[in-house]
mmCIF file of C-alpha atoms in Angstrom:
data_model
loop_
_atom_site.group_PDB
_atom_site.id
_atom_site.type_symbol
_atom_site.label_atom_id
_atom_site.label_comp_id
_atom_site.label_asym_id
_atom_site.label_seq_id
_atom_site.Cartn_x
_atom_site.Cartn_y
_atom_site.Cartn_z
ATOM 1 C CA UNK A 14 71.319 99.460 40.946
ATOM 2 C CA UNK A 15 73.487 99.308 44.054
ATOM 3 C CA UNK A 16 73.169 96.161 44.232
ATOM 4 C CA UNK A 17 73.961 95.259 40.489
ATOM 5 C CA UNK A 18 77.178 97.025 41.340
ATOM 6 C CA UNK A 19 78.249 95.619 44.495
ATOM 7 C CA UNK A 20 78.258 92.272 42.518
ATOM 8 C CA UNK A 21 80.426 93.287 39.642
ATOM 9 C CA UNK A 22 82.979 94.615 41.218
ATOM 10 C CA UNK A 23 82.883 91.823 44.031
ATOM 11 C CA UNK A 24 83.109 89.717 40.577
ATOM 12 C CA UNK A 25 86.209 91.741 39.168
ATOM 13 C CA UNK A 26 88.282 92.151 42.534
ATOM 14 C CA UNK A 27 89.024 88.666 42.400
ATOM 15 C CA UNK A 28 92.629 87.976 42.005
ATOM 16 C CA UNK A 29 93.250 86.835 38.438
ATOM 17 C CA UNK A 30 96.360 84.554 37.121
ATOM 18 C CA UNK A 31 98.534 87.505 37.599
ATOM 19 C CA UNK A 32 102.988 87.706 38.042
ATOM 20 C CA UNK A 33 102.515 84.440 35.909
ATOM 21 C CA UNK A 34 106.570 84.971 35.360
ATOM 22 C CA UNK A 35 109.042 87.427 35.381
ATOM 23 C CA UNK A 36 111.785 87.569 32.630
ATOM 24 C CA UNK A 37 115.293 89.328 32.265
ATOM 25 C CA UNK A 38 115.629 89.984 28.740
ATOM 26 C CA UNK A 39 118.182 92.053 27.300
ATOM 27 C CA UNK A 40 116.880 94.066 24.226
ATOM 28 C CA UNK A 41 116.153 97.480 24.797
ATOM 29 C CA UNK A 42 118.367 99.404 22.317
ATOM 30 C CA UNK A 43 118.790 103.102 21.964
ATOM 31 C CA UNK A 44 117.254 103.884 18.722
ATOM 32 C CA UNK A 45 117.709 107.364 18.482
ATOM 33 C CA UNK A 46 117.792 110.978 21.067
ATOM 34 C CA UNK A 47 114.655 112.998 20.944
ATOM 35 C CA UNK A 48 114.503 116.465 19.472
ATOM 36 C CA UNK A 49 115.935 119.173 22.336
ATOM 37 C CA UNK A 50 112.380 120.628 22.338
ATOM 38 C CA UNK A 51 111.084 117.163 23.204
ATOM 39 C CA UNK A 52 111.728 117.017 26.929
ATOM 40 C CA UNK A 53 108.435 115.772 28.883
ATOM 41 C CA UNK A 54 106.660 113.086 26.030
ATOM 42 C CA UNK A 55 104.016 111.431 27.431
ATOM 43 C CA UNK A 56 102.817 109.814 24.622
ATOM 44 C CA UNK A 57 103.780 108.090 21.241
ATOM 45 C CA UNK A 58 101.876 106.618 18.680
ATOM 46 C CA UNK A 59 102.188 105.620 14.906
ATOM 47 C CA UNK A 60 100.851 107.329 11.966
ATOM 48 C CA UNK A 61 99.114 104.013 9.777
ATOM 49 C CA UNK A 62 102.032 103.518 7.071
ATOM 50 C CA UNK A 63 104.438 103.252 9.957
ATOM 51 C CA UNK A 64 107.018 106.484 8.678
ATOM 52 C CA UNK A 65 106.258 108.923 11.446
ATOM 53 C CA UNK A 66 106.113 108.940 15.052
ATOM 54 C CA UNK A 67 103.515 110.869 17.040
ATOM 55 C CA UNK A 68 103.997 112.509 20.112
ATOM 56 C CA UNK A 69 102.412 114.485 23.001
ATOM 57 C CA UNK A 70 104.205 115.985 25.827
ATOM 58 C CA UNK A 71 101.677 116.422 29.366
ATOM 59 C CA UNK A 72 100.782 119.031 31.259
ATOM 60 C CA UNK A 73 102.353 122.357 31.061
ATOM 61 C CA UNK A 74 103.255 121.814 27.640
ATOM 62 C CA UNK A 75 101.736 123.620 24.087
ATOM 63 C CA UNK A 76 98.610 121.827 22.616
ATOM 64 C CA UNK A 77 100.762 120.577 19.878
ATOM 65 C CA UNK A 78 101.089 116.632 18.177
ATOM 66 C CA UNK A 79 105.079 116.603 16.926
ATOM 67 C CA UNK A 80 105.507 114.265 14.030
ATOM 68 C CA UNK A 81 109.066 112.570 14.194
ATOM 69 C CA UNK A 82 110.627 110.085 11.332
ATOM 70 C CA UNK A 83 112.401 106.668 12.221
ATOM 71 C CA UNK A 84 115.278 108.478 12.211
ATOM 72 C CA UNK A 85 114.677 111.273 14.816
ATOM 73 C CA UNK A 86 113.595 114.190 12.993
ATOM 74 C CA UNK A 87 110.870 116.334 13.615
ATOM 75 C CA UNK A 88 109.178 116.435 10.399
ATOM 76 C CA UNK A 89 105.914 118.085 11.734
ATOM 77 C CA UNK A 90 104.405 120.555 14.400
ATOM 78 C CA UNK A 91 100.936 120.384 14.420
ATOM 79 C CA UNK A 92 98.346 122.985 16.576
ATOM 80 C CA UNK A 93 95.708 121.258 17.456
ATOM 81 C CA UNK A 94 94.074 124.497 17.394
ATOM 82 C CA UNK A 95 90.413 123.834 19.569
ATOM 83 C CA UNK A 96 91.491 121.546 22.502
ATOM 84 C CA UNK A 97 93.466 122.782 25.621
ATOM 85 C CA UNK A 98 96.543 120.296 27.100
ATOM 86 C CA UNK A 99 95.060 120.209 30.256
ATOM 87 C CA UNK A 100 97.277 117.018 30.941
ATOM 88 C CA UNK A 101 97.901 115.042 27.801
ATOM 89 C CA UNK A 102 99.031 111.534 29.260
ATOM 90 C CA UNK A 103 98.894 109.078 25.945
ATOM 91 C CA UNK A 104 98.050 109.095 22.591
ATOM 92 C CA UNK A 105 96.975 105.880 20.261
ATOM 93 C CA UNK A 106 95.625 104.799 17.091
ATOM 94 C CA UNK A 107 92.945 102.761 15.882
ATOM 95 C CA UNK A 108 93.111 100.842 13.068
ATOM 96 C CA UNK A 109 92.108 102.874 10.439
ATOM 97 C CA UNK A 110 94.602 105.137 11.028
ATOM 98 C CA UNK A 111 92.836 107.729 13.221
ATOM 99 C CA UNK A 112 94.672 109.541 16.000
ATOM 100 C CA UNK A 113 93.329 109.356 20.036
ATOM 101 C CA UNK A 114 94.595 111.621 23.043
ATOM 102 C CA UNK A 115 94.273 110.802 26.438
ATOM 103 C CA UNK A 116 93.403 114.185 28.175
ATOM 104 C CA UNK A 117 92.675 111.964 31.628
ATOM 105 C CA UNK A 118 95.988 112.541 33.487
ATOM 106 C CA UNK A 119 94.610 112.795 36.886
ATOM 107 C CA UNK A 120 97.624 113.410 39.419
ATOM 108 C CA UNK A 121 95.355 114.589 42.342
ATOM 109 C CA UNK A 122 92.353 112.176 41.565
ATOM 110 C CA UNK A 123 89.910 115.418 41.331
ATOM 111 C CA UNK A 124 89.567 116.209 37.981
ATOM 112 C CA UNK A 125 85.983 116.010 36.472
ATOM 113 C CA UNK A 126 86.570 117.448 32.955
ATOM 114 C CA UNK A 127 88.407 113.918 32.015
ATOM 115 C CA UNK A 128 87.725 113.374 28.114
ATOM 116 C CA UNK A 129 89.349 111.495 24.837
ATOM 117 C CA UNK A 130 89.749 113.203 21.545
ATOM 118 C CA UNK A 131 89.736 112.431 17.976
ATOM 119 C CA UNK A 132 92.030 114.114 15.171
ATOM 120 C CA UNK A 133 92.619 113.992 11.823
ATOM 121 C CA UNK A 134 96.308 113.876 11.128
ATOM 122 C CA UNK A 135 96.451 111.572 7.936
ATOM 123 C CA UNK A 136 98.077 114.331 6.410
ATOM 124 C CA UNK A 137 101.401 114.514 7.996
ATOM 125 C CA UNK A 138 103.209 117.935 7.389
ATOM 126 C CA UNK A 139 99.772 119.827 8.163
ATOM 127 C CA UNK A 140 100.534 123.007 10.310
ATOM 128 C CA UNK A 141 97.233 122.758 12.378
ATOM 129 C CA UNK A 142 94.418 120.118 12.888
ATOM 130 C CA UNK A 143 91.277 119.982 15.108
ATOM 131 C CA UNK A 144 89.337 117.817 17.509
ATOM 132 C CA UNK A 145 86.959 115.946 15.233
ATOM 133 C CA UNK A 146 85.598 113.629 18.077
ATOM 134 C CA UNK A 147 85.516 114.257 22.057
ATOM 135 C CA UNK A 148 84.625 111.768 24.379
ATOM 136 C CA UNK A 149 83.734 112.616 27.460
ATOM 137 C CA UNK A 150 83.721 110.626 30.905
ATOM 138 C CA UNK A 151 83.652 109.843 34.513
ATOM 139 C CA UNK A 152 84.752 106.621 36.235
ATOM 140 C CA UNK A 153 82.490 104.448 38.076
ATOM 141 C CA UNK A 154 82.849 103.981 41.431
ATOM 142 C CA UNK A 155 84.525 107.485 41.680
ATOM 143 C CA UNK A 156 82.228 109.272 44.406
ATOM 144 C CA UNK A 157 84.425 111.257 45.867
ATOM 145 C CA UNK A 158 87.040 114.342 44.252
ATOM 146 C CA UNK A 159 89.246 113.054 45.897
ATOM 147 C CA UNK A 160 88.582 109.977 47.692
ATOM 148 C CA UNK A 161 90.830 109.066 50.521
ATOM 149 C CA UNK A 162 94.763 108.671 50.004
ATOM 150 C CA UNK A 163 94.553 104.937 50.629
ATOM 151 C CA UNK A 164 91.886 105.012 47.373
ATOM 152 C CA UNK A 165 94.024 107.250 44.497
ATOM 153 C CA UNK A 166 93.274 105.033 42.084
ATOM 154 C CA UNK A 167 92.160 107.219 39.368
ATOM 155 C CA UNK A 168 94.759 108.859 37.723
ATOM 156 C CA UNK A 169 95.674 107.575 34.106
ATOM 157 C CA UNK A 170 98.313 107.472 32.020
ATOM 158 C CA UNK A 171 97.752 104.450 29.733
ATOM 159 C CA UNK A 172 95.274 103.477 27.080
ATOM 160 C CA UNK A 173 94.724 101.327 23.950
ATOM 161 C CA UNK A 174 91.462 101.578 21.309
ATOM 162 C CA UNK A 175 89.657 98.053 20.705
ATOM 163 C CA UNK A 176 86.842 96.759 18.523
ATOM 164 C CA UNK A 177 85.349 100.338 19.042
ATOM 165 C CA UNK A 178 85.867 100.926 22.699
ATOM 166 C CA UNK A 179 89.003 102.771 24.374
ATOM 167 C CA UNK A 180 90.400 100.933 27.487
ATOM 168 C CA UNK A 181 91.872 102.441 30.528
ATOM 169 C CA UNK A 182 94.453 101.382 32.720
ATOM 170 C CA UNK A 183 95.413 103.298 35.740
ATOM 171 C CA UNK A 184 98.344 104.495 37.438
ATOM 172 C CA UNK A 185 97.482 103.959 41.537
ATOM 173 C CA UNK A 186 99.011 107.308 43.620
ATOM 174 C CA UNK A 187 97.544 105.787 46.432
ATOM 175 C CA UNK A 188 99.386 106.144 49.667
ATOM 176 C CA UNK A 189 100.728 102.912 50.953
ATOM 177 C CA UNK A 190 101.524 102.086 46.968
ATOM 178 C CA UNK A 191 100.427 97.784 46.465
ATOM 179 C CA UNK A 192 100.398 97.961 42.547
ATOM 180 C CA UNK A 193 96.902 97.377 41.884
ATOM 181 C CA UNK A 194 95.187 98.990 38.967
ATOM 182 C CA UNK A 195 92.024 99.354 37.025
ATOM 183 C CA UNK A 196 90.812 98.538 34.212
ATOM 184 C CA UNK A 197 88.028 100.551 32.215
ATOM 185 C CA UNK A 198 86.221 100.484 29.094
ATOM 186 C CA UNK A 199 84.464 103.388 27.472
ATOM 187 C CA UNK A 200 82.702 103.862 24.196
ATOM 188 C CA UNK A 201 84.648 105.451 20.868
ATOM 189 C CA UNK A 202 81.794 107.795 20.829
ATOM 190 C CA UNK A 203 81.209 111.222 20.752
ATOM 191 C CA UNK A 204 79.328 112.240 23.882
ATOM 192 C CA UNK A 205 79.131 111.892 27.916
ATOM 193 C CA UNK A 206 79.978 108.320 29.598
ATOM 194 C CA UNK A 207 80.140 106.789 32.948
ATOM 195 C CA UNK A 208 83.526 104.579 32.030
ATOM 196 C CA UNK A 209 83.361 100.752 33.216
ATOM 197 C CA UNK A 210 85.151 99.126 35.893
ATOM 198 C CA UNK A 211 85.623 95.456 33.532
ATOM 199 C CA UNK A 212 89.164 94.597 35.426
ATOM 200 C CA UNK A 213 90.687 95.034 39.083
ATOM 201 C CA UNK A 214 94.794 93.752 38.990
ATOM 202 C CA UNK A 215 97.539 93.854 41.038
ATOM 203 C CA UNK A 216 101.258 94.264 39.765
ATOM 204 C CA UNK A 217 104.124 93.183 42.209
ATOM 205 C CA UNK A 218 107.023 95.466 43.069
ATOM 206 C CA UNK A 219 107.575 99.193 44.484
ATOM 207 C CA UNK A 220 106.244 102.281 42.197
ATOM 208 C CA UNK A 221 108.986 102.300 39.273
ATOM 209 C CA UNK A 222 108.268 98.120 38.868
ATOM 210 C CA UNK A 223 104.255 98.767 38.988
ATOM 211 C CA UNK A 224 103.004 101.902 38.197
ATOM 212 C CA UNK A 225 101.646 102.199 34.734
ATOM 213 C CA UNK A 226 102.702 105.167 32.448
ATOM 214 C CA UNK A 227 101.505 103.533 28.871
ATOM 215 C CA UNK A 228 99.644 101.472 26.737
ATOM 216 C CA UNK A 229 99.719 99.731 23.534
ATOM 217 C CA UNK A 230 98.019 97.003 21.678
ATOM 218 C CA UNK A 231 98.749 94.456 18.768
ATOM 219 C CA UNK A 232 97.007 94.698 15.605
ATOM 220 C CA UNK A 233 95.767 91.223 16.652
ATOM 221 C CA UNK A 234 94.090 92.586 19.556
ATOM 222 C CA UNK A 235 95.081 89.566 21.774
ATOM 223 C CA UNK A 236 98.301 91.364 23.265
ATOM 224 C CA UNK A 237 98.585 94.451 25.304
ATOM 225 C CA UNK A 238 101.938 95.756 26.870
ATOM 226 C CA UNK A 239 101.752 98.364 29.757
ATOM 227 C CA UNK A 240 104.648 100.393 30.477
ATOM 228 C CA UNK A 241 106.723 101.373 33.830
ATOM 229 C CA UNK A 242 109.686 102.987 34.378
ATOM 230 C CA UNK A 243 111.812 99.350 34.975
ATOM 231 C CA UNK A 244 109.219 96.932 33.183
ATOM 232 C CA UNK A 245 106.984 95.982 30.421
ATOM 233 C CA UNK A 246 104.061 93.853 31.724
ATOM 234 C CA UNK A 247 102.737 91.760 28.842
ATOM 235 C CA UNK A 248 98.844 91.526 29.366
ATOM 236 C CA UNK A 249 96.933 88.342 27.334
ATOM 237 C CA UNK A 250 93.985 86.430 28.420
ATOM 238 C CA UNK A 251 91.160 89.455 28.471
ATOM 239 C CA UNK A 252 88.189 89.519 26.933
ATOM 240 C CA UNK A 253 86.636 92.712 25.771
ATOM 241 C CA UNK A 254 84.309 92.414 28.636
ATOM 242 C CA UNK A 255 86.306 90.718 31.276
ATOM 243 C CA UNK A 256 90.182 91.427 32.379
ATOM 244 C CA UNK A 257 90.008 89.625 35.680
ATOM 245 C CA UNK A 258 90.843 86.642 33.877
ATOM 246 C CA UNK A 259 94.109 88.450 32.473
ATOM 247 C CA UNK A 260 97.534 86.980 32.427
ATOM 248 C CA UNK A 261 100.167 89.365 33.305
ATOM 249 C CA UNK A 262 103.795 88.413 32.311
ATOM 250 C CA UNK A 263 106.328 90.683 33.979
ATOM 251 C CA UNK A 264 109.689 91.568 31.554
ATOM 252 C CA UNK A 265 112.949 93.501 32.992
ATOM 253 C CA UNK A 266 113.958 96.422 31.040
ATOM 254 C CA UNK A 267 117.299 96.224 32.784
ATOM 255 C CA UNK A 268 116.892 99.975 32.680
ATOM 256 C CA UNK A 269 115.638 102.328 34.803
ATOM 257 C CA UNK A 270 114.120 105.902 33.788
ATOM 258 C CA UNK A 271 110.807 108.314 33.905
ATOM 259 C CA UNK A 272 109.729 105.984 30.414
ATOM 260 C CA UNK A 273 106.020 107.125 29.443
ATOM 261 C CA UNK A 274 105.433 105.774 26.436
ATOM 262 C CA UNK A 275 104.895 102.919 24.059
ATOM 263 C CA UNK A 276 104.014 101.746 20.581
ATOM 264 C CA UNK A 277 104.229 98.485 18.707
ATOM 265 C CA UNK A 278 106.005 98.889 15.609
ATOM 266 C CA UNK A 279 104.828 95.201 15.032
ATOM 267 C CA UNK A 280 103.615 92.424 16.682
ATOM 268 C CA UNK A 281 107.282 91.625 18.052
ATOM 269 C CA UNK A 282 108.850 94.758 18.592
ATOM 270 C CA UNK A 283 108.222 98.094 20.897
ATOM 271 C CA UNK A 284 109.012 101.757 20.955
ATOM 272 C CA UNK A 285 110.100 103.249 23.910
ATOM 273 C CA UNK A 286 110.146 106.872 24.902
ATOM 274 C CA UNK A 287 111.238 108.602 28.215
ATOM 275 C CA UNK A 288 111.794 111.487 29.482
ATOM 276 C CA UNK A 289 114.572 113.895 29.302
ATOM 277 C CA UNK A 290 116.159 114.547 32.743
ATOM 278 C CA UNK A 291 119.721 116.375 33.799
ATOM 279 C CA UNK A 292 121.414 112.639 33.177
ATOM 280 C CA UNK A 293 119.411 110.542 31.317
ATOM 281 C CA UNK A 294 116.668 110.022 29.194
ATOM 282 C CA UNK A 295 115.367 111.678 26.105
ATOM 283 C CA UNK A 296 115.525 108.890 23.354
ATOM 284 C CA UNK A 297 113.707 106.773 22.180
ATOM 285 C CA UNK A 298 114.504 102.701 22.564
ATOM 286 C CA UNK A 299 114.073 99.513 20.249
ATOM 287 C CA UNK A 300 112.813 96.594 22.556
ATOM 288 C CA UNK A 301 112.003 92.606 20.923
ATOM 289 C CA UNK A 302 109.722 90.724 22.676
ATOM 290 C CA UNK A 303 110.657 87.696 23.411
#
């Protein structure tokens, strides 16, 4: 078994076709301020006809999904009435429509009650939902709560739902910051899982260029973007198995803020959300890819 191990992730350190370029573009638009009770989102994601805007604020903050329109109304406050926000970090959708949180934000890399859940929010101006799903899990190759400083690799912050299996990418709080990142796979399932290392990368620059805060996918499955506070990094390449052999394309924001989250609204364009701080932040952006 050790041995079986050793070789995969001697297999997946191996420096893929990453930094391929890096591009200024200037498109990220202010589409519209977030609601004044909307101060820490961590988290955005799409309800299936595209009219309302999820989000999830992290730690700290009520176990509550807040339904926004295009616009930048809150149109909904929903209880998720039997989960705790032990640290909410991103929420996604699959593509039927169903709604995913990311309870895995891992800030001191010694968590063990790390878990995904399911919710039913297809109605939109419900007052309260529930957990219909919870996925539990623990990474492998984690040994140690917490390893070493030079080894705080396991926090998250970003993930995306694929062909029936959530992916994982995340943020290194390791000291001596280099960019790299994992990549892991775990099943849409209801249960207990050891998640799977299936990608080791590297992202160039200091922590607001490299460290990831979100995750989204195309409905084509063939594009993922992760989020920092300066950049979008444009993932293609993977396989649902396989990420070493990712490209990684590295896009300016021009635009620097404590941004957590991201959505498609399609295949060419993103939603951005940051943070609201004593100067800036708090609204949420328009960005084309180019």
């Amino acid at each position: 078994m050790l041995r079986t191990f050793l070789s995969a992730f001697a297999l997946l350190s191996c420096n893929p076709k990453t930094q391929d370029s890096t591009q200024n573009h200037e498109g990220l638009k202010t589409e519209f301020t977030l609601p004044k009770k909307l101060k820490e989102v961590s988290g955005i994601a799409l309800s299936n006809d595209k009219k309302i805007i999820w989000a999830i604020e992290d730690q700290g903050n009520k176990n509550v999904v807040y339904g926004i329109d295009l616009q930048g109304k809150q149109v909904a406050d929903v209880l998720v009435s039997n989960a705790e926000n032990n640290d909410w970090e991103d929420i996604t959708a699959d593509q039927e429509g169903n709604i995913y949180i990311g309870d895995f934000g891992n800030n001191d890399n010694d968590r063990q009650n790390l878990s995904i859940v399911k919710l039913d929010l297809k109605d939109d101006f419900r007052a309260k939902t529930s957990v219909t799903q919870t996925t539990k899990f623990h990474y492998e190759g984690q040994t140690e709560f917490p390893p070493k400083k030079s080894n705080w690799l396991y926090d998250c912050e970003a993930f995306v739902e694929m062909d029936g299996n959530f992916y994982l990418f995340t943020k290194n709080r390791s000291k001596g910051f280099d960019g790299t990142f994992l990549v892991f796979r775990v099943p849409n399932k209801e249960g207990y899982f050891e998640a799977k290392l299936v990608g080791r990368l590297k992202l160039k620059g200091s922590y607001s260029d490299a460290a990831i805060t979100s995750a989204a996918i195309t409905r084509t499955k063939d594009k993922i973007v992760l989020l920092n506070h300066k950049n979008i990094q444009v993932l293609t390449g993977f396989t649902a198995d396989d990420f070493s052999t990712t490209k990684i394309q590295t896009l300016s924001l021009n635009h620097n803020s404590q941004k957590e989250a991201v959505v498609f609204l399609d295949d060419k364009t993103l939603l951005i959300a940051d943070e609201k701080d004593k100067k800036t932040g708090g609204n949420v952006y328009r960005y084309s890819l180019p």
